[in-house]
Amino acid sequence: MKLFNTKLIIVGIVSICLCSLNANSVSAKSLSEIENKYNNVGKMVTNEISNFLISKNKKDVQSLTEDELSQLVFRVNDIKKQHHNIYVEYDNFLRQSKNDRNTWNWAGDAFATVDRWLVPNFNHGHAAIASRDVNATIEALAGGVQKIWDGNQRWDHKRCRAKYHGMAGGVYRIVGLDYNQRISASDYASWQIGKGYDWLFWTWDDNTFYCSELVYKAWRYAGKTMSYSNPLWGHMVLPADIMLSPDTYLIEDWLTWNNGNYPSGSSCLKP
């Protein structure tokens, strides 16, 4: 009887080991397949940018006019929307945990637009990072880094500009950060409140910030360095880079925002 029980135990242990090995193999294979799909979408984004620049006879994104830049972002957004499930699936594999969301679920995500607001002849647009506080954004503006408590509503103007005037924009999430990490990104941005605006742009310290630099460094602090191409001065990151990066995907597409309803209170005029 003891011998029989011992055999059963051995068989059970072997079965468990084999099942565990098989499950790990399936997980590894699935992750490899998802990574390949994600990388293929990234190549599609990169190729779209390259082909567009060739068609416009431009050497880099910074050389595009505002209208051309919007056209390019719209094209890249189309790719990201078509393959949204791949981004989400890959993002879920990279996340370590999923906690209950008792704060704004956009915390740590980026608001970005190509709509210029500061330097008329420079296609830089604007970017902000969502605070952990509901509807608030943290933005590097001319007056320095600030928390805009009704930031989500204030961005209605940019949503309207995207929807009715062809100015590309949206809310973007970077892959690879779980919710806690996105909260960390938001917190990093909060710690910079009160610091000045980086008017030199090519400086790369943490004493001053321009808008997209704040978003980029917040994500990097939280654990994800966003990839982007052809940076000015070796590292400058533009709002367009956030929208065009193969590492980001759309959380809110402003072309289809608000189900076609005109935003009340926005200073943007419907054509």
One Martini backbone bead per residue (centre of mass of N, CA, C, O) as a GRO file, in nm:
protein
  271
    1MET     BB    1   0.058   0.063  -0.021
    2LYS     BB    2   0.302   0.252   0.003
    3LEU     BB    3   0.402   0.209  -0.284
    4PHE     BB    4   0.148   0.313  -0.426
    5ASN     BB    5   0.155   0.602  -0.302
    6THR     BB    6   0.434   0.676  -0.406
    7LYS     BB    7   0.361   0.656  -0.708
    8LEU     BB    8   0.142   0.873  -0.704
    9ILE     BB    9   0.321   1.104  -0.612
   10ILE     BB   10   0.520   1.094  -0.848
   11VAL     BB   11   0.315   1.130  -1.074
   12GLY     BB   12   0.205   1.402  -0.971
   13ILE     BB   13   0.471   1.561  -0.985
   14VAL     BB   14   0.527   1.518  -1.286
   15SER     BB   15   0.262   1.642  -1.387
   16ILE     BB   16   0.306   1.922  -1.269
   17CYS     BB   17   0.573   1.983  -1.414
   18LEU     BB   18   0.466   1.947  -1.704
   19CYS     BB   19   0.242   2.161  -1.686
   20SER     BB   20   0.426   2.396  -1.611
   21LEU     BB   21   0.609   2.381  -1.859
   22ASN     BB   22   0.384   2.414  -2.068
   23ALA     BB   23   0.280   2.691  -1.967
   24ASN     BB   24   0.549   2.843  -2.004
   25SER     BB   25   0.571   2.791  -2.308
   26VAL     BB   26   0.311   2.933  -2.388
   27SER     BB   27   0.382   3.210  -2.268
   28ALA     BB   28   0.641   3.253  -2.430
   29LYS     BB   29   0.508   3.227  -2.705
   30SER     BB   30   0.300   3.452  -2.671
   31LEU     BB   31   0.498   3.681  -2.614
   32SER     BB   32   0.653   3.654  -2.878
   33GLU     BB   33   0.412   3.710  -3.064
   34ILE     BB   34   0.340   3.990  -2.948
   35GLU     BB   35   0.612   4.123  -2.998
   36ASN     BB   36   0.606   4.090  -3.303
   37LYS     BB   37   0.350   4.253  -3.353
   38TYR     BB   38   0.449   4.514  -3.221
   39ASN     BB   39   0.703   4.549  -3.402
   40ASN     BB   40   0.544   4.564  -3.669
   41VAL     BB   41   0.394   4.823  -3.600
   42GLY     BB   42   0.648   4.994  -3.563
   43LYS     BB   43   0.738   4.963  -3.860
   44MET     BB   44   0.489   5.096  -3.982
   45VAL     BB   45   0.534   5.370  -3.854
   46THR     BB   46   0.819   5.423  -3.963
   47ASN     BB   47   0.744   5.394  -4.266
   48GLU     BB   48   0.534   5.617  -4.276
   49ILE     BB   49   0.725   5.846  -4.206
   50SER     BB   50   0.934   5.802  -4.430
   51ASN     BB   51   0.738   5.819  -4.678
   52PHE     BB   52   0.630   6.101  -4.615
   53LEU     BB   53   0.897   6.256  -4.632
   54ILE     BB   54   0.955   6.178  -4.925
   55SER     BB   55   0.690   6.299  -5.049
   56LYS     BB   56   0.788   6.599  -4.921
   57ASN     BB   57   1.095   6.645  -4.925
   58LYS     BB   58   1.191   6.563  -4.626
   59LYS     BB   59   1.422   6.497  -4.361
   60ASP     BB   60   1.214   6.582  -4.125
   61VAL     BB   61   0.969   6.663  -3.903
   62GLN     BB   62   1.065   6.965  -3.851
   63SER     BB   63   1.014   7.043  -4.171
   64LEU     BB   64   0.725   7.053  -4.135
   65THR     BB   65   0.432   7.156  -4.157
   66GLU     BB   66   0.150   7.175  -3.984
   67ASP     BB   67  -0.026   7.024  -4.190
   68GLU     BB   68   0.170   6.788  -4.240
   69LEU     BB   69   0.187   6.692  -3.948
   70SER     BB   70  -0.110   6.621  -3.922
   71GLN     BB   71  -0.120   6.414  -4.147
   72LEU     BB   72   0.084   6.221  -4.016
   73VAL     BB   73  -0.060   6.171  -3.747
   74PHE     BB   74  -0.318   6.056  -3.870
   75ARG     BB   75  -0.180   5.810  -4.000
   76VAL     BB   76  -0.062   5.691  -3.741
   77ASN     BB   77  -0.328   5.672  -3.588
   78ASP     BB   78  -0.455   5.464  -3.778
   79ILE     BB   79  -0.258   5.239  -3.708
   80LYS     BB   80  -0.313   5.236  -3.400
   81LYS     BB   81  -0.616   5.174  -3.425
   82GLN     BB   82  -0.599   4.909  -3.593
   83HIS     BB   83  -0.379   4.803  -3.344
   84HIS     BB   84  -0.484   4.833  -3.048
   85ASN     BB   85  -0.488   4.535  -2.936
   86ILE     BB   86  -0.180   4.501  -2.943
   87TYR     BB   87  -0.107   4.718  -2.742
   88VAL     BB   88  -0.275   4.610  -2.506
   89GLU     BB   89  -0.156   4.325  -2.494
   90TYR     BB   90   0.138   4.413  -2.448
   91ASP     BB   91   0.089   4.591  -2.200
   92ASN     BB   92  -0.021   4.361  -2.017
   93PHE     BB   93   0.246   4.197  -2.013
   94LEU     BB   94   0.423   4.436  -1.878
   95ARG     BB   95   0.257   4.435  -1.643
   96GLN     BB   96   0.255   4.372  -1.292
   97SER     BB   97  -0.022   4.531  -1.218
   98LYS     BB   98  -0.379   4.559  -1.091
   99ASN     BB   99  -0.528   4.811  -0.948
  100ASP     BB  100  -0.736   4.990  -0.797
  101ARG     BB  101  -0.913   5.278  -0.923
  102ASN     BB  102  -0.913   5.573  -0.709
  103THR     BB  103  -0.826   5.731  -0.956
  104TRP     BB  104  -0.746   5.865  -1.230
  105ASN     BB  105  -0.710   5.669  -1.528
  106TRP     BB  106  -0.503   5.898  -1.669
  107ALA     BB  107  -0.271   5.884  -1.504
  108GLY     BB  108   0.028   5.957  -1.690
  109ASP     BB  109  -0.086   6.067  -1.934
  110ALA     BB  110  -0.094   6.218  -2.264
  111PHE     BB  111  -0.125   6.535  -2.390
  112ALA     BB  112  -0.152   6.607  -2.751
  113THR     BB  113  -0.035   6.860  -2.995
  114VAL     BB  114   0.024   7.056  -3.300
  115ASP     BB  115  -0.080   7.308  -3.181
  116ARG     BB  116   0.024   7.609  -3.177
  117TRP     BB  117   0.120   7.866  -2.895
  118LEU     BB  118   0.420   8.025  -2.901
  119VAL     BB  119   0.572   7.955  -3.187
  120PRO     BB  120   0.467   8.021  -3.501
  121ASN     BB  121   0.745   7.890  -3.667
  122PHE     BB  122   0.704   7.625  -3.474
  123ASN     BB  123   0.641   7.273  -3.482
  124HIS     BB  124   0.549   7.180  -3.153
  125GLY     BB  125   0.317   7.241  -2.978
  126HIS     BB  126   0.161   7.036  -2.712
  127ALA     BB  127   0.202   6.916  -2.362
  128ALA     BB  128   0.070   6.681  -2.113
  129ILE     BB  129   0.008   6.559  -1.779
  130ALA     BB  130  -0.170   6.357  -1.589
  131SER     BB  131  -0.303   6.368  -1.300
  132ARG     BB  132  -0.421   6.217  -1.006
  133ASP     BB  133  -0.617   6.439  -1.033
  134VAL     BB  134  -0.912   6.503  -1.130
  135ASN     BB  135  -0.879   6.679  -1.439
  136ALA     BB  136  -0.579   6.718  -1.406
  137THR     BB  137  -0.285   6.901  -1.506
  138ILE     BB  138   0.062   6.899  -1.611
  139GLU     BB  139   0.246   7.202  -1.708
  140ALA     BB  140   0.469   7.353  -1.934
  141LEU     BB  141   0.489   7.692  -1.924
  142ALA     BB  142   0.585   8.012  -1.948
  143GLY     BB  143   0.552   8.020  -1.614
  144GLY     BB  144   0.586   7.716  -1.585
  145VAL     BB  145   0.521   7.470  -1.369
  146GLN     BB  146   0.178   7.341  -1.363
  147LYS     BB  147  -0.139   7.314  -1.216
  148ILE     BB  148  -0.442   7.217  -1.385
  149TRP     BB  149  -0.745   7.159  -1.251
  150ASP     BB  150  -0.906   7.205  -1.552
  151GLY     BB  151  -0.744   7.068  -1.790
  152ASN     BB  152  -0.943   6.884  -1.942
  153GLN     BB  153  -1.130   7.121  -2.026
  154ARG     BB  154  -0.914   7.303  -2.166
  155TRP     BB  155  -0.865   7.080  -2.394
  156ASP     BB  156  -1.118   7.130  -2.566
  157HIS     BB  157  -0.988   7.320  -2.766
  158LYS     BB  158  -0.805   7.099  -2.895
  159ARG     BB  159  -1.026   6.906  -2.971
  160CYS     BB  160  -1.167   7.102  -3.162
  161ARG     BB  161  -0.922   7.154  -3.349
  162ALA     BB  162  -0.905   6.862  -3.442
  163LYS     BB  163  -1.199   6.813  -3.544
  164TYR     BB  164  -1.244   7.109  -3.717
  165HIS     BB  165  -0.908   7.192  -3.802
  166GLY     BB  166  -0.677   6.955  -3.830
  167MET     BB  167  -0.549   6.926  -3.536
  168ALA     BB  168  -0.359   6.711  -3.409
  169GLY     BB  169  -0.476   6.480  -3.142
  170GLY     BB  170  -0.444   6.345  -2.794
  171VAL     BB  171  -0.449   6.059  -2.587
  172TYR     BB  172  -0.154   5.905  -2.441
  173ARG     BB  173   0.001   5.581  -2.407
  174ILE     BB  174   0.250   5.402  -2.258
  175VAL     BB  175   0.415   5.127  -2.274
  176GLY     BB  176   0.492   4.938  -1.961
  177LEU     BB  177   0.296   5.083  -1.758
  178ASP     BB  178   0.156   5.074  -1.479
  179TYR     BB  179  -0.045   5.235  -1.271
  180ASN     BB  180   0.172   5.300  -1.056
  181GLN     BB  181   0.373   5.421  -1.262
  182ARG     BB  182   0.188   5.648  -1.360
  183ILE     BB  183   0.176   5.780  -1.087
  184SER     BB  184   0.481   5.837  -1.074
  185ALA     BB  185   0.483   6.025  -1.317
  186SER     BB  186   0.290   6.231  -1.194
  187ASP     BB  187   0.463   6.292  -0.944
  188TYR     BB  188   0.709   6.397  -1.086
  189ALA     BB  189   0.565   6.639  -1.209
  190SER     BB  190   0.476   6.764  -0.936
  191TRP     BB  191   0.773   6.819  -0.830
  192GLN     BB  192   0.810   7.058  -1.064
  193ILE     BB  193   0.650   7.261  -0.942
  194GLY     BB  194   0.783   7.599  -1.002
  195LYS     BB  195   0.945   7.560  -1.231
  196GLY     BB  196   1.085   7.656  -1.508
  197TYR     BB  197   1.123   7.738  -1.830
  198ASP     BB  198   1.273   7.591  -2.124
  199TRP     BB  199   1.409   7.816  -2.347
  200LEU     BB  200   1.654   7.642  -2.475
  201PHE     BB  201   1.580   7.312  -2.498
  202TRP     BB  202   1.886   7.178  -2.501
  203THR     BB  203   1.861   7.135  -2.229
  204TRP     BB  204   1.895   6.845  -1.963
  205ASP     BB  205   1.786   6.928  -1.701
  206ASP     BB  206   1.591   6.967  -1.374
  207ASN     BB  207   1.528   7.295  -1.359
  208THR     BB  208   1.388   7.283  -1.643
  209PHE     BB  209   1.086   7.298  -1.864
  210TYR     BB  210   0.925   7.157  -2.122
  211CYS     BB  211   0.649   6.998  -2.204
  212SER     BB  212   0.769   6.720  -2.332
  213GLU     BB  213   0.995   6.684  -2.127
  214LEU     BB  214   0.815   6.622  -1.885
  215VAL     BB  215   0.688   6.365  -1.998
  216TYR     BB  216   0.941   6.203  -2.066
  217LYS     BB  217   1.069   6.211  -1.773
  218ALA     BB  218   0.832   6.081  -1.626
  219TRP     BB  219   0.843   5.810  -1.774
  220ARG     BB  220   1.138   5.747  -1.711
  221TYR     BB  221   1.108   5.743  -1.403
  222ALA     BB  222   0.885   5.504  -1.414
  223GLY     BB  223   1.042   5.298  -1.657
  224LYS     BB  224   1.010   5.458  -1.950
  225THR     BB  225   1.171   5.491  -2.262
  226MET     BB  226   1.108   5.678  -2.523
  227SER     BB  227   1.086   5.637  -2.858
  228TYR     BB  228   1.266   5.836  -3.108
  229SER     BB  229   1.328   6.044  -3.391
  230ASN     BB  230   1.533   6.292  -3.475
  231PRO     BB  231   1.664   6.470  -3.261
  232LEU     BB  232   1.719   6.764  -3.146
  233TRP     BB  233   2.027   6.807  -3.018
  234GLY     BB  234   2.004   6.475  -2.943
  235HIS     BB  235   1.708   6.513  -2.740
  236MET     BB  236   1.477   6.656  -2.839
  237VAL     BB  237   1.127   6.664  -2.749
  238LEU     BB  238   0.823   6.644  -2.907
  239PRO     BB  239   0.491   6.617  -2.928
  240ALA     BB  240   0.507   6.454  -3.193
  241ASP     BB  241   0.677   6.220  -3.070
  242ILE     BB  242   0.450   6.109  -2.895
  243MET     BB  243   0.255   6.046  -3.140
  244LEU     BB  244   0.487   5.880  -3.323
  245SER     BB  245   0.549   5.673  -3.134
  246PRO     BB  246   0.566   5.319  -3.097
  247ASP     BB  247   0.502   5.344  -2.764
  248THR     BB  248   0.221   5.467  -2.842
  249TYR     BB  249  -0.134   5.508  -2.757
  250LEU     BB  250  -0.471   5.552  -2.784
  251ILE     BB  251  -0.729   5.681  -2.562
  252GLU     BB  252  -0.803   5.958  -2.724
  253ASP     BB  253  -0.983   6.049  -3.009
  254TRP     BB  254  -1.051   6.364  -3.149
  255LEU     BB  255  -1.216   6.289  -3.407
  256THR     BB  256  -1.435   6.112  -3.210
  257TRP     BB  257  -1.511   6.309  -3.009
  258ASN     BB  258  -1.819   6.344  -2.851
  259ASN     BB  259  -1.995   6.234  -3.090
  260GLY     BB  260  -1.991   6.526  -3.253
  261ASN     BB  261  -2.002   6.729  -3.035
  262TYR     BB  262  -2.008   7.045  -2.932
  263PRO     BB  263  -1.808   7.221  -2.721
  264SER     BB  264  -1.878   7.365  -2.440
  265GLY     BB  265  -1.676   7.656  -2.373
  266SER     BB  266  -1.527   7.677  -2.626
  267SER     BB  267  -1.314   7.888  -2.832
  268CYS     BB  268  -1.380   7.710  -3.058
  269LEU     BB  269  -1.480   7.728  -3.391
  270LYS     BB  270  -1.714   7.617  -3.590
  271PRO     BB  271  -1.729   7.587  -3.939
   0.00000   0.00000   0.00000
